PDB file of C-alpha atoms in Angstrom:
ATOM      1  CA  UNK A   1     156.855  73.638 101.041  1.00 44.00           C
ATOM      2  CA  UNK A   2     160.548  72.631 101.732  1.00 45.00           C
ATOM      3  CA  UNK A   3     159.507  70.060 104.358  1.00 42.00           C
ATOM      4  CA  UNK A   4     156.982  68.566 101.966  1.00 43.00           C
ATOM      5  CA  UNK A   5     159.458  68.509  99.008  1.00 44.00           C
ATOM      6  CA  UNK A   6     161.998  66.748 101.132  1.00 44.00           C
ATOM      7  CA  UNK A   7     159.309  64.197 102.294  1.00 43.00           C
ATOM      8  CA  UNK A   8     158.241  63.530  98.784  1.00 44.00           C
ATOM      9  CA  UNK A   9     161.706  62.850  97.569  1.00 44.00           C
ATOM     10  CA  UNK A  10     161.578  61.653  93.887  1.00 40.00           C
ATOM     11  CA  UNK A  11     158.043  62.656  93.788  1.00 43.00           C
ATOM     12  CA  UNK A  12     158.726  66.362  94.483  1.00 42.00           C
ATOM     13  CA  UNK A  13     158.496  67.180  90.642  1.00 45.00           C
ATOM     14  CA  UNK A  14     155.017  65.938  90.390  1.00 48.00           C
ATOM     15  CA  UNK A  15     152.039  68.303  90.687  1.00 60.00           C
ATOM     16  CA  UNK A  16     150.881  68.090  94.126  1.00 61.00           C
ATOM     17  CA  UNK A  17     147.392  69.372  93.120  1.00 60.00           C
ATOM     18  CA  UNK A  18     146.874  66.031  91.311  1.00 65.00           C
ATOM     19  CA  UNK A  19     144.716  63.660  93.066  1.00 62.00           C
ATOM     20  CA  UNK A  20     146.442  60.555  91.374  1.00 66.00           C
ATOM     21  CA  UNK A  21     149.550  61.520  93.146  1.00 62.00           C
ATOM     22  CA  UNK A  22     147.954  61.611  96.581  1.00 58.00           C
ATOM     23  CA  UNK A  23     146.094  58.202  95.822  1.00 62.00           C
ATOM     24  CA  UNK A  24     149.484  56.497  95.069  1.00 69.00           C
ATOM     25  CA  UNK A  25     151.103  57.998  98.217  1.00 65.00           C
ATOM     26  CA  UNK A  26     148.245  57.160 100.572  1.00 62.00           C
ATOM     27  CA  UNK A  27     148.003  53.532  99.183  1.00 65.00           C
ATOM     28  CA  UNK A  28     151.848  53.092 100.109  1.00 66.00           C
ATOM     29  CA  UNK A  29     152.281  50.632 103.039  1.00 61.00           C
ATOM     30  CA  UNK A  30     152.872  52.425 106.443  1.00 59.00           C
ATOM     31  CA  UNK A  31     156.149  51.712 108.615  1.00 51.00           C
ATOM     32  CA  UNK A  32     155.492  49.847 111.827  1.00 51.00           C
ATOM     33  CA  UNK A  33     152.011  49.884 113.331  1.00 57.00           C
ATOM     34  CA  UNK A  34     151.451  53.716 113.130  1.00 63.00           C
ATOM     35  CA  UNK A  35     148.078  53.953 111.224  1.00 75.00           C
ATOM     36  CA  UNK A  36     148.310  57.737 110.310  1.00 80.00           C
ATOM     37  CA  UNK A  37     150.820  59.881 108.424  1.00 80.00           C
ATOM     38  CA  UNK A  38     151.344  63.458 108.951  1.00 84.00           C
ATOM     39  CA  UNK A  39     152.941  66.221 106.763  1.00 80.00           C
ATOM     40  CA  UNK A  40     154.741  68.812 108.873  1.00 88.00           C
ATOM     41  CA  UNK A  41     153.534  67.678 112.239  1.00 91.00           C
ATOM     42  CA  UNK A  42     150.652  65.957 113.966  1.00 91.00           C
ATOM     43  CA  UNK A  43     147.839  66.846 116.474  1.00 93.00           C
ATOM     44  CA  UNK A  44     150.078  66.481 119.529  1.00 92.00           C
ATOM     45  CA  UNK A  45     152.458  69.257 118.395  1.00 92.00           C
ATOM     46  CA  UNK A  46     149.701  71.908 117.910  1.00 93.00           C
ATOM     47  CA  UNK A  47     147.215  70.963 120.585  1.00 93.00           C
ATOM     48  CA  UNK A  48     148.430  74.073 122.696  1.00 92.00           C
ATOM     49  CA  UNK A  49     147.310  76.164 120.057  1.00 93.00           C
ATOM     50  CA  UNK A  50     144.091  74.475 119.127  1.00 93.00           C
ATOM     51  CA  UNK A  51     142.591  73.827 122.691  1.00 92.00           C
ATOM     52  CA  UNK A  52     142.554  77.497 123.862  1.00 90.00           C
ATOM     53  CA  UNK A  53     140.625  78.414 120.527  1.00 86.00           C
ATOM     54  CA  UNK A  54     138.230  75.517 121.155  1.00 87.00           C
ATOM     55  CA  UNK A  55     137.549  76.565 124.592  1.00 82.00           C
ATOM     56  CA  UNK A  56     136.860  80.076 123.654  1.00 77.00           C
ATOM     57  CA  UNK A  57     134.320  78.928 121.120  1.00 69.00           C
ATOM     58  CA  UNK A  58     132.190  76.845 123.444  1.00 64.00           C
ATOM     59  CA  UNK A  59     129.022  78.905 122.447  1.00 61.00           C
ATOM     60  CA  UNK A  60     128.459  76.271 119.990  1.00 62.00           C
ATOM     61  CA  UNK A  61     128.239  72.697 121.434  1.00 76.00           C
ATOM     62  CA  UNK A  62     129.568  70.557 120.086  1.00 88.00           C
ATOM     63  CA  UNK A  63     131.948  72.823 118.192  1.00 93.00           C
ATOM     64  CA  UNK A  64     131.979  72.046 114.430  1.00 95.00           C
ATOM     65  CA  UNK A  65     135.450  71.559 113.095  1.00 97.00           C
ATOM     66  CA  UNK A  66     136.447  71.034 109.337  1.00 98.00           C
ATOM     67  CA  UNK A  67     139.786  69.550 108.179  1.00 98.00           C
ATOM     68  CA  UNK A  68     140.256  70.403 104.366  1.00 97.00           C
ATOM     69  CA  UNK A  69     142.706  68.002 102.728  1.00 95.00           C
ATOM     70  CA  UNK A  70     142.897  65.925 105.736  1.00 94.00           C
ATOM     71  CA  UNK A  71     144.661  62.983 104.069  1.00 92.00           C
ATOM     72  CA  UNK A  72     145.604  60.290 106.672  1.00 92.00           C
ATOM     73  CA  UNK A  73     146.689  62.807 109.170  1.00 92.00           C
ATOM     74  CA  UNK A  74     146.285  62.543 112.942  1.00 93.00           C
ATOM     75  CA  UNK A  75     144.793  65.954 113.227  1.00 96.00           C
ATOM     76  CA  UNK A  76     141.185  64.906 113.082  1.00 96.00           C
ATOM     77  CA  UNK A  77     141.730  61.511 115.124  1.00 95.00           C
ATOM     78  CA  UNK A  78     143.670  63.578 117.671  1.00 96.00           C
ATOM     79  CA  UNK A  79     140.730  65.995 118.120  1.00 96.00           C
ATOM     80  CA  UNK A  80     138.287  63.269 118.499  1.00 97.00           C
ATOM     81  CA  UNK A  81     140.044  61.066 120.912  1.00 96.00           C
ATOM     82  CA  UNK A  82     142.076  63.580 122.912  1.00 96.00           C
ATOM     83  CA  UNK A  83     140.114  66.926 122.906  1.00 94.00           C
ATOM     84  CA  UNK A  84     138.424  67.353 126.237  1.00 92.00           C
ATOM     85  CA  UNK A  85     135.742  69.894 124.589  1.00 91.00           C
ATOM     86  CA  UNK A  86     132.747  68.480 122.584  1.00 94.00           C
ATOM     87  CA  UNK A  87     133.644  68.580 118.906  1.00 95.00           C
ATOM     88  CA  UNK A  88     131.961  67.474 115.782  1.00 96.00           C
ATOM     89  CA  UNK A  89     134.755  67.037 113.365  1.00 97.00           C
ATOM     90  CA  UNK A  90     134.631  66.471 109.572  1.00 98.00           C
ATOM     91  CA  UNK A  91     137.722  65.346 107.594  1.00 97.00           C
ATOM     92  CA  UNK A  92     137.413  65.890 103.716  1.00 97.00           C
ATOM     93  CA  UNK A  93     139.876  64.842 101.046  1.00 95.00           C
ATOM     94  CA  UNK A  94     139.670  64.448  97.409  1.00 91.00           C
ATOM     95  CA  UNK A  95     141.530  61.127  97.667  1.00 92.00           C
ATOM     96  CA  UNK A  96     139.219  58.251  97.831  1.00 92.00           C
ATOM     97  CA  UNK A  97     142.201  56.184  99.185  1.00 91.00           C
ATOM     98  CA  UNK A  98     142.884  58.488 102.217  1.00 91.00           C
ATOM     99  CA  UNK A  99     139.096  58.702 102.877  1.00 94.00           C
ATOM    100  CA  UNK A 100     138.607  54.896 102.778  1.00 93.00           C
ATOM    101  CA  UNK A 101     141.729  54.448 105.020  1.00 91.00           C
ATOM    102  CA  UNK A 102     140.638  56.917 107.701  1.00 93.00           C
ATOM    103  CA  UNK A 103     137.041  55.586 107.751  1.00 94.00           C
ATOM    104  CA  UNK A 104     138.487  52.170 108.257  1.00 92.00           C
ATOM    105  CA  UNK A 105     140.573  53.436 111.141  1.00 91.00           C
ATOM    106  CA  UNK A 106     137.640  55.184 112.737  1.00 92.00           C
ATOM    107  CA  UNK A 107     135.704  51.831 112.680  1.00 90.00           C
ATOM    108  CA  UNK A 108     138.594  49.602 113.893  1.00 85.00           C
ATOM    109  CA  UNK A 109     140.520  48.456 110.874  1.00 73.00           C
ATOM    110  CA  UNK A 110     144.104  48.745 110.174  1.00 67.00           C
ATOM    111  CA  UNK A 111     144.710  46.352 113.056  1.00 73.00           C
ATOM    112  CA  UNK A 112     143.498  48.895 115.391  1.00 80.00           C
ATOM    113  CA  UNK A 113     140.678  49.205 117.900  1.00 86.00           C
ATOM    114  CA  UNK A 114     137.789  51.364 117.075  1.00 90.00           C
ATOM    115  CA  UNK A 115     138.510  55.166 117.811  1.00 93.00           C
ATOM    116  CA  UNK A 116     136.564  56.373 121.093  1.00 95.00           C
ATOM    117  CA  UNK A 117     135.874  60.024 121.591  1.00 96.00           C
ATOM    118  CA  UNK A 118     137.450  61.900 124.620  1.00 96.00           C
ATOM    119  CA  UNK A 119     134.202  63.668 125.220  1.00 94.00           C
ATOM    120  CA  UNK A 120     130.797  61.650 125.031  1.00 94.00           C
ATOM    121  CA  UNK A 121     129.304  64.357 122.812  1.00 94.00           C
ATOM    122  CA  UNK A 122     132.116  64.497 120.157  1.00 96.00           C
ATOM    123  CA  UNK A 123     131.746  62.812 116.709  1.00 96.00           C
ATOM    124  CA  UNK A 124     134.074  62.402 113.706  1.00 98.00           C
ATOM    125  CA  UNK A 125     133.358  61.795 110.121  1.00 97.00           C
ATOM    126  CA  UNK A 126     135.321  61.504 106.782  1.00 97.00           C
ATOM    127  CA  UNK A 127     133.962  62.265 103.355  1.00 97.00           C
ATOM    128  CA  UNK A 128     135.434  62.645  99.779  1.00 95.00           C
ATOM    129  CA  UNK A 129     135.283  66.033  98.615  1.00 95.00           C
ATOM    130  CA  UNK A 130     137.115  68.668  96.594  1.00 93.00           C
ATOM    131  CA  UNK A 131     138.258  71.413  98.977  1.00 93.00           C
ATOM    132  CA  UNK A 132     137.777  73.858  96.144  1.00 94.00           C
ATOM    133  CA  UNK A 133     134.193  72.965  96.019  1.00 95.00           C
ATOM    134  CA  UNK A 134     132.850  72.039  99.444  1.00 96.00           C
ATOM    135  CA  UNK A 135     129.293  72.759  98.624  1.00 95.00           C
ATOM    136  CA  UNK A 136     128.238  68.914  98.683  1.00 93.00           C
ATOM    137  CA  UNK A 137     129.417  68.373 102.160  1.00 94.00           C
ATOM    138  CA  UNK A 138     129.488  71.868 103.870  1.00 94.00           C
ATOM    139  CA  UNK A 139     126.759  74.521 103.831  1.00 95.00           C
ATOM    140  CA  UNK A 140     127.699  78.228 104.197  1.00 95.00           C
ATOM    141  CA  UNK A 141     128.398  79.372 107.706  1.00 94.00           C
ATOM    142  CA  UNK A 142     128.322  75.778 109.272  1.00 94.00           C
ATOM    143  CA  UNK A 143     131.791  75.420 110.906  1.00 95.00           C
ATOM    144  CA  UNK A 144     133.216  77.444 113.742  1.00 93.00           C
ATOM    145  CA  UNK A 145     136.931  76.161 113.011  1.00 95.00           C
ATOM    146  CA  UNK A 146     138.416  75.225 109.670  1.00 97.00           C
ATOM    147  CA  UNK A 147     141.776  73.583 109.454  1.00 98.00           C
ATOM    148  CA  UNK A 148     144.169  73.675 106.394  1.00 97.00           C
ATOM    149  CA  UNK A 149     147.438  71.815 107.200  1.00 95.00           C
ATOM    150  CA  UNK A 150     149.505  72.124 103.883  1.00 93.00           C
ATOM    151  CA  UNK A 151     146.445  72.038 101.665  1.00 94.00           C
ATOM    152  CA  UNK A 152     146.910  75.483 100.475  1.00 95.00           C
ATOM    153  CA  UNK A 153     150.611  74.675  99.767  1.00 93.00           C
ATOM    154  CA  UNK A 154     149.577  71.642  97.695  1.00 90.00           C
ATOM    155  CA  UNK A 155     146.834  73.410  95.657  1.00 92.00           C
ATOM    156  CA  UNK A 156     149.096  76.418  95.050  1.00 91.00           C
ATOM    157  CA  UNK A 157     151.472  74.101  93.085  1.00 87.00           C
ATOM    158  CA  UNK A 158     148.770  73.754  90.501  1.00 85.00           C
ATOM    159  CA  UNK A 159     148.489  77.689  90.517  1.00 89.00           C
ATOM    160  CA  UNK A 160     147.194  80.443  92.758  1.00 92.00           C
ATOM    161  CA  UNK A 161     143.861  80.703  91.352  1.00 94.00           C
ATOM    162  CA  UNK A 162     143.236  77.276  92.758  1.00 93.00           C
ATOM    163  CA  UNK A 163     144.532  78.268  96.069  1.00 95.00           C
ATOM    164  CA  UNK A 164     142.282  81.403  96.268  1.00 97.00           C
ATOM    165  CA  UNK A 165     139.349  79.208  95.290  1.00 96.00           C
ATOM    166  CA  UNK A 166     140.334  77.002  98.278  1.00 97.00           C
ATOM    167  CA  UNK A 167     140.371  80.054 100.534  1.00 97.00           C
ATOM    168  CA  UNK A 168     137.018  81.349  99.375  1.00 96.00           C
ATOM    169  CA  UNK A 169     135.367  77.981 100.136  1.00 97.00           C
ATOM    170  CA  UNK A 170     136.947  78.000 103.686  1.00 97.00           C
ATOM    171  CA  UNK A 171     135.691  81.399 104.275  1.00 96.00           C
ATOM    172  CA  UNK A 172     132.482  80.532 102.946  1.00 96.00           C
ATOM    173  CA  UNK A 173     131.764  77.597 105.493  1.00 96.00           C
ATOM    174  CA  UNK A 174     132.756  79.646 108.296  1.00 95.00           C
ATOM    175  CA  UNK A 175     130.155  80.702 110.837  1.00 91.00           C
ATOM    176  CA  UNK A 176     130.167  84.123 112.583  1.00 88.00           C
ATOM    177  CA  UNK A 177     133.371  85.091 114.175  1.00 87.00           C
ATOM    178  CA  UNK A 178     134.799  81.616 112.920  1.00 92.00           C
ATOM    179  CA  UNK A 179     138.558  81.052 112.357  1.00 95.00           C
ATOM    180  CA  UNK A 180     140.448  79.392 109.554  1.00 97.00           C
ATOM    181  CA  UNK A 181     143.839  78.200 110.599  1.00 97.00           C
ATOM    182  CA  UNK A 182     146.377  77.564 107.830  1.00 98.00           C
ATOM    183  CA  UNK A 183     149.595  75.615 108.840  1.00 97.00           C
ATOM    184  CA  UNK A 184     152.567  75.976 106.575  1.00 95.00           C
ATOM    185  CA  UNK A 185     156.231  76.441 106.438  1.00 94.00           C
ATOM    186  CA  UNK A 186     155.808  79.370 103.916  1.00 95.00           C
ATOM    187  CA  UNK A 187     157.369  82.528 105.168  1.00 95.00           C
ATOM    188  CA  UNK A 188     154.854  85.247 106.348  1.00 97.00           C
ATOM    189  CA  UNK A 189     156.216  87.781 103.787  1.00 97.00           C
ATOM    190  CA  UNK A 190     154.725  85.445 101.014  1.00 96.00           C
ATOM    191  CA  UNK A 191     151.633  84.053 102.534  1.00 97.00           C
ATOM    192  CA  UNK A 192     150.369  87.138 104.382  1.00 97.00           C
ATOM    193  CA  UNK A 193     149.636  89.287 101.536  1.00 96.00           C
ATOM    194  CA  UNK A 194     148.027  86.358  99.645  1.00 96.00           C
ATOM    195  CA  UNK A 195     145.469  85.881 102.744  1.00 97.00           C
ATOM    196  CA  UNK A 196     144.870  89.505 103.082  1.00 96.00           C
ATOM    197  CA  UNK A 197     144.054  90.036  99.454  1.00 95.00           C
ATOM    198  CA  UNK A 198     141.860  86.844  99.465  1.00 95.00           C
ATOM    199  CA  UNK A 199     140.033  87.598 102.630  1.00 95.00           C
ATOM    200  CA  UNK A 200     138.958  91.299 102.504  1.00 92.00           C
ATOM    201  CA  UNK A 201     137.558  92.434 105.832  1.00 89.00           C
ATOM    202  CA  UNK A 202     138.899  89.552 107.736  1.00 94.00           C
ATOM    203  CA  UNK A 203     141.482  89.666 110.315  1.00 95.00           C
ATOM    204  CA  UNK A 204     144.637  87.784 109.514  1.00 97.00           C
ATOM    205  CA  UNK A 205     147.398  87.060 112.042  1.00 97.00           C
ATOM    206  CA  UNK A 206     150.237  84.695 112.158  1.00 97.00           C
ATOM    207  CA  UNK A 207     151.879  82.726 114.944  1.00 96.00           C
ATOM    208  CA  UNK A 208     155.274  81.028 114.826  1.00 95.00           C
ATOM    209  CA  UNK A 209     155.419  77.316 115.696  1.00 93.00           C
ATOM    210  CA  UNK A 210     158.432  75.265 116.500  1.00 82.00           C
ATOM    211  CA  UNK A 211     161.044  74.534 115.586  1.00 84.00           C
ATOM    212  CA  UNK A 212     159.032  71.328 115.268  1.00 81.00           C
ATOM    213  CA  UNK A 213     161.118  68.365 113.751  1.00 77.00           C
ATOM    214  CA  UNK A 214     163.862  70.831 113.313  1.00 83.00           C
ATOM    215  CA  UNK A 215     161.950  73.272 111.111  1.00 89.00           C
ATOM    216  CA  UNK A 216     159.824  76.690 111.786  1.00 93.00           C
ATOM    217  CA  UNK A 217     156.363  76.460 110.822  1.00 95.00           C
ATOM    218  CA  UNK A 218     153.655  79.090 111.047  1.00 96.00           C
ATOM    219  CA  UNK A 219     149.856  79.215 111.848  1.00 97.00           C
ATOM    220  CA  UNK A 220     148.116  81.728 109.785  1.00 98.00           C
ATOM    221  CA  UNK A 221     144.733  82.641 111.462  1.00 97.00           C
ATOM    222  CA  UNK A 222     141.960  84.129 109.457  1.00 97.00           C
ATOM    223  CA  UNK A 223     138.974  85.393 111.547  1.00 92.00           C
ATOM    224  CA  UNK A 224     135.661  85.703 109.802  1.00 82.00           C
ATOM    225  CA  UNK A 225     134.150  89.269 109.779  1.00 73.00           C
ATOM    226  CA  UNK A 226     130.592  88.049 109.474  1.00 67.00           C
TER     227      UNK A 226
END
């Protein structure tokens, strides 16, 4: 969480699991004309990891991708507008401010043209939902790829039980041989034991990313065993 704490500055002492904090952050004006904001990094920096995974999973067409705690990141929009493979992307966040912003961006608000898919079969949606209870928006075994960029980190600030509930929900919505990817700057010595404990029977691996923006990050891959 070092990078996130530096970005939050004076808000670092706040509870990152508190929706009101994120509502305030997402409501802040953005500098220049950039319509999205990324913690850690954006789609461009990790497309080299994502695209091979998407290509391998083309048995499902389009491939269903869930981004939990999407915020106003470029991860969903990058997959939709730049991925050459057909993808059905759902971004969920518990902040209605973030979801409203991304839906406006999708439809051509924020002074931007409407987003256009790189593949004609691709689609993109944003919904408000608590990542610790995805039942209203995500049936079991309904996604081939689940992405978590910093969401575990934020939820864990409110206590590890919440983080384990998040992990449980992410694994529940994964289809057969689906993959959950957690992106974080947390050291593998800390994160790997948590993931192994919370996902018994699954295969857990880690890849080092970066340095990106001067920092080293990690992609934690949890492959469903069902």
